[in-house]
Amino acid sequence: MSVAEIDLEAHRAKPRAASFAAQGKTTLIGLSKAELGEALASIGIADKQIKMRVSQIWNWLYVRGVSDFAEMTNVAKDLRAKMAEAFDISRPEIVTEQISTDGTRKWLIRFPSHGAGRPVEIETVYIPEEDRGTLCISSQVGCTLTCSFCHTGTQRLVRNLRPEEILGQLLVARDALGDFPNRDAPNGAFIPESDRKVTNVVMMGMGEPLYNFEAVKKALLIASAEDGLSLSKRRITLSTSGVVPEIYRTGDEIGCMLAISLHAVRDDLRDILVPINKKYPLEELIKACREYPGLSNAKRITFEYVMLKDVNDSLADARDLVKLLKGVPAKINLIPFNPWPGSNYQCSDWETIERFADFINQAGYASPIRTPRGRDILAACGQLKSESERMRKTERLAYEAMMIANHGE
Ligand code: SAH
Ligand code: SF4
């Protein structure tokens, strides 16, 4: 397969990104409506106008997807100029965009350092499938947790992403995929929801989203606002290693779908694979899942389970898994382990994975084994490019194939 590393400007119908967040200006992206109102008041917009201006600007930002005040044609010119002086609405800098022959896309996105020393880079991946298009978003650069099978776990936390940076990943993808109204078409045609490319979002990139709760919450509430980006909360899935108190908060304050990186069904093993288990053991974790609001057969929790050869892949494990999840509306996502340089684990044999899947299937759980996507572009969600490049090619392909396999549900 050939890798399409494309020239961004040449391939965009009309480049939207003014790029490079302007230094020293307040960003309007990621602000709640109340905060947006405060920002507008701070540049002298009269109280009685604030509500109207907020809804105008909200519409420009999140329905029409503009990244330049000059495009806000129903706002007076002098006000546009005033806003441009004080505020920033530009897109983050896209370093590269790669398109796989199977349609998977990957963007390497750079954000300013914001105190982290150097600018930081993260990857965002888009995975098209027949009935949906899923965008995999990062929440942190690096991770404080140290799950023993995870490459991100070997990297220190550089910093949390800000709300505008989490949201920025969705805006960049919608720009590139043509999900915002096409200003070149007659009447600036809107793209009906059924024709949009990004139908689902998964917080499964780099980082532990529940260790950056406030920023993730803000971004997801804006992503799901009906009068804006309007992604249904049923189509947003947040994956966590099991930060129990914030699982309750996620249910109460965000209301999106939940995925749990389970990976082991006994505390002694999970303490090693997912060390946060020492703080929040299985019993507490499953209790939080059981109590997650609104669960039903149609709204189930996804349990991610990485298949590690001779570690967690026996039929006894499968039996215990079924027992553990009894009464929780659940689907189980089996992930073939994705090796990386220096990792101490191997992926289970294919027959073992199938046997495991059959067992839990027969117990009544959907148990998809993910098929790899975007092999040719190393679409390893959440992996810094520089990190990826240090791997040998074969390792990279295996790594990427397995990471991407995890992002479809
Ligand atoms: N920190 C969150 C979000 C990351 S999602 C979490 O842990 O849930 C990334 C998913 O990929 C998690 O389920 C993680 O456990 C899994 N993963 C990490 N490294 C992997 C590897 N080498 N092979 C397969 N899956 C892996
Ligand atoms: Fe962090 Fe998730 Fe990797 Fe664990 S699996 S180290 S929580 S990114």
GROMACS .gro file of C-alpha atoms in nm, residues 144-325:
model
  182
  144THR     CA    1   0.090   0.977   3.437
  145LEU     CA    2  -0.025   0.617   3.459
  146THR     CA    3   0.202   0.328   3.385
  147CYS     CA    4   0.001   0.040   3.244
  148SER     CA    5   0.266  -0.220   3.177
  149PHE     CA    6   0.157  -0.315   2.823
  150CYS     CA    7   0.104   0.043   2.699
  151HIS     CA    8   0.367   0.243   2.517
  152THR     CA    9   0.219   0.575   2.625
  153GLY     CA   10   0.266   0.453   2.982
  154THR     CA   11   0.643   0.462   2.930
  155GLN     CA   12   0.630   0.832   2.849
  156ARG     CA   13   0.603   1.094   3.118
  157LEU     CA   14   0.313   1.334   3.121
  158VAL     CA   15   0.417   1.645   2.934
  159ARG     CA   16   0.097   1.833   2.994
  160ASN     CA   17  -0.280   1.821   2.987
  161LEU     CA   18  -0.446   1.938   2.670
  162ARG     CA   19  -0.669   2.243   2.702
  163PRO     CA   20  -1.039   2.239   2.608
  164GLU     CA   21  -0.967   2.425   2.284
  165GLU     CA   22  -0.698   2.172   2.197
  166ILE     CA   23  -0.927   1.874   2.257
  167LEU     CA   24  -1.201   2.041   2.056
  168GLY     CA   25  -0.947   2.161   1.799
  169GLN     CA   26  -0.885   1.799   1.698
  170LEU     CA   27  -1.252   1.763   1.603
  171LEU     CA   28  -1.255   2.096   1.418
  172VAL     CA   29  -0.945   2.005   1.218
  173ALA     CA   30  -1.103   1.673   1.119
  174ARG     CA   31  -1.431   1.835   1.019
  175ASP     CA   32  -1.244   2.090   0.807
  176ALA     CA   33  -1.043   1.826   0.629
  177LEU     CA   34  -1.333   1.589   0.573
  178GLY     CA   35  -1.573   1.855   0.450
  179ASP     CA   36  -1.815   1.828   0.742
  180PHE     CA   37  -1.864   2.203   0.771
  181PRO     CA   38  -2.079   2.395   0.522
  182ASN     CA   39  -1.906   2.440   0.193
  183ARG     CA   40  -1.877   2.812   0.141
  184ASP     CA   41  -1.798   2.765  -0.225
  185ALA     CA   42  -2.122   2.583  -0.294
  186PRO     CA   43  -2.444   2.769  -0.377
  187ASN     CA   44  -2.606   2.895  -0.052
  188GLY     CA   45  -2.300   2.783   0.147
  189ALA     CA   46  -2.459   2.438   0.162
  190PHE     CA   47  -2.489   2.277   0.503
  191ILE     CA   48  -2.390   1.916   0.533
  192PRO     CA   49  -2.685   1.719   0.672
  193GLU     CA   50  -2.598   1.505   0.972
  194SER     CA   51  -2.652   1.184   0.778
  195ASP     CA   52  -2.384   1.287   0.526
  196ARG     CA   53  -2.116   1.389   0.774
  197LYS     CA   54  -1.794   1.196   0.785
  198VAL     CA   55  -1.728   1.220   1.159
  199THR     CA   56  -2.024   1.045   1.319
  200ASN     CA   57  -1.850   0.915   1.633
  201VAL     CA   58  -1.581   1.036   1.868
  202VAL     CA   59  -1.373   0.817   2.098
  203MET     CA   60  -1.148   0.958   2.371
  204MET     CA   61  -0.899   0.677   2.313
  205GLY     CA   62  -0.591   0.861   2.200
  206MET     CA   63  -0.302   0.951   2.420
  207GLY     CA   64  -0.359   1.013   2.790
  208GLU     CA   65  -0.608   0.937   3.065
  209PRO     CA   66  -0.911   1.160   2.998
  210LEU     CA   67  -1.035   1.138   3.355
  211TYR     CA   68  -0.706   1.287   3.482
  212ASN     CA   69  -0.790   1.592   3.274
  213PHE     CA   70  -1.155   1.592   3.366
  214GLU     CA   71  -1.247   1.960   3.351
  215ALA     CA   72  -1.097   2.019   3.007
  216VAL     CA   73  -1.243   1.698   2.865
  217LYS     CA   74  -1.584   1.780   3.009
  218LYS     CA   75  -1.583   2.127   2.859
  219ALA     CA   76  -1.479   2.001   2.517
  220LEU     CA   77  -1.731   1.716   2.511
  221LEU     CA   78  -2.018   1.938   2.623
  222ILE     CA   79  -1.942   2.174   2.336
  223ALA     CA   80  -1.901   1.884   2.092
  224SER     CA   81  -2.245   1.757   2.188
  225ALA     CA   82  -2.431   2.091   2.206
  226GLU     CA   83  -2.732   2.059   1.977
  227ASP     CA   84  -2.706   2.413   1.844
  228GLY     CA   85  -2.340   2.365   1.754
  229LEU     CA   86  -2.128   2.066   1.662
  230SER     CA   87  -2.425   1.849   1.761
  231LEU     CA   88  -2.263   1.510   1.805
  232SER     CA   89  -2.498   1.285   1.998
  233LYS     CA   90  -2.368   1.184   2.342
  234ARG     CA   91  -2.452   0.829   2.238
  235ARG     CA   92  -2.183   0.864   1.976
  236ILE     CA   93  -1.912   0.991   2.207
  237THR     CA   94  -1.719   0.728   2.404
  238LEU     CA   95  -1.473   0.810   2.678
  239SER     CA   96  -1.221   0.539   2.760
  240THR     CA   97  -1.069   0.524   3.108
  241SER     CA   98  -0.830   0.297   3.291
  242GLY     CA   99  -1.069   0.321   3.586
  243VAL     CA  100  -1.055   0.651   3.777
  244VAL     CA  101  -1.359   0.562   3.984
  245PRO     CA  102  -1.464   0.900   4.133
  246GLU     CA  103  -1.448   1.061   3.790
  247ILE     CA  104  -1.650   0.777   3.636
  248TYR     CA  105  -1.940   0.890   3.856
  249ARG     CA  106  -1.877   1.250   3.752
  250THR     CA  107  -1.865   1.147   3.385
  251GLY     CA  108  -2.210   0.993   3.417
  252ASP     CA  109  -2.353   1.291   3.603
  253GLU     CA  110  -2.181   1.580   3.430
  254ILE     CA  111  -2.100   1.463   3.075
  255GLY     CA  112  -2.338   1.175   3.003
  256CYS     CA  113  -2.141   1.022   2.718
  257MET     CA  114  -2.078   0.653   2.659
  258LEU     CA  115  -1.814   0.481   2.868
  259ALA     CA  116  -1.536   0.236   2.785
  260ILE     CA  117  -1.327   0.071   3.055
  261SER     CA  118  -0.974  -0.055   2.998
  262LEU     CA  119  -1.031  -0.372   3.198
  263HIS     CA  120  -0.763  -0.612   3.071
  264ALA     CA  121  -0.770  -0.838   3.378
  265VAL     CA  122  -1.040  -0.997   3.592
  266ARG     CA  123  -0.839  -1.051   3.912
  267ASP     CA  124  -0.699  -0.776   4.130
  268ASP     CA  125  -0.353  -0.933   4.159
  269LEU     CA  126  -0.308  -0.933   3.781
  270ARG     CA  127  -0.483  -0.600   3.719
  271ASP     CA  128  -0.256  -0.438   3.980
  272ILE     CA  129   0.031  -0.518   3.743
  273LEU     CA  130  -0.130  -0.450   3.407
  274VAL     CA  131  -0.330  -0.140   3.506
  275PRO     CA  132  -0.167  -0.014   3.828
  276ILE     CA  133  -0.442   0.235   3.906
  277ASN     CA  134  -0.624  -0.081   4.014
  278LYS     CA  135  -0.433  -0.063   4.343
  279LYS     CA  136  -0.615   0.259   4.417
  280TYR     CA  137  -0.951   0.162   4.269
  281PRO     CA  138  -0.982  -0.218   4.271
  282LEU     CA  139  -1.219  -0.422   4.056
  283GLU     CA  140  -1.506  -0.430   4.301
  284GLU     CA  141  -1.522  -0.048   4.318
  285LEU     CA  142  -1.473  -0.019   3.944
  286ILE     CA  143  -1.752  -0.259   3.855
  287LYS     CA  144  -1.980  -0.095   4.111
  288ALA     CA  145  -1.924   0.242   3.939
  289CYS     CA  146  -2.002   0.078   3.604
  290ARG     CA  147  -2.317  -0.083   3.736
  291GLU     CA  148  -2.433   0.255   3.861
  292TYR     CA  149  -2.350   0.444   3.542
  293PRO     CA  150  -2.665   0.639   3.452
  294GLY     CA  151  -2.898   0.530   3.175
  295LEU     CA  152  -2.755   0.185   3.101
  296SER     CA  153  -2.971  -0.052   2.903
  297ASN     CA  154  -2.930  -0.313   2.635
  298ALA     CA  155  -2.911  -0.031   2.384
  299LYS     CA  156  -2.667   0.171   2.595
  300ARG     CA  157  -2.391  -0.057   2.713
  301ILE     CA  158  -2.048  -0.006   2.860
  302THR     CA  159  -1.759  -0.123   2.644
  303PHE     CA  160  -1.495  -0.326   2.825
  304GLU     CA  161  -1.161  -0.325   2.650
  305TYR     CA  162  -0.956  -0.638   2.699
  306VAL     CA  163  -0.608  -0.666   2.552
  307MET     CA  164  -0.510  -1.023   2.464
  308LEU     CA  165  -0.173  -1.102   2.622
  309LYS     CA  166  -0.027  -1.445   2.557
  310ASP     CA  167  -0.029  -1.667   2.868
  311VAL     CA  168  -0.111  -1.369   3.088
  312ASN     CA  169  -0.485  -1.307   3.071
  313ASP     CA  170  -0.606  -1.520   2.781
  314SER     CA  171  -0.713  -1.853   2.933
  315LEU     CA  172  -1.064  -1.993   2.930
  316ALA     CA  173  -1.066  -1.954   3.308
  317ASP     CA  174  -1.012  -1.581   3.252
  318ALA     CA  175  -1.300  -1.576   3.004
  319ARG     CA  176  -1.523  -1.752   3.259
  320ASP     CA  177  -1.426  -1.505   3.533
  321LEU     CA  178  -1.483  -1.216   3.294
  322VAL     CA  179  -1.838  -1.327   3.229
  323LYS     CA  180  -1.892  -1.370   3.604
  324LEU     CA  181  -1.746  -1.029   3.682
  325LEU     CA  182  -1.968  -0.846   3.434
   0.00000   0.00000   0.00000
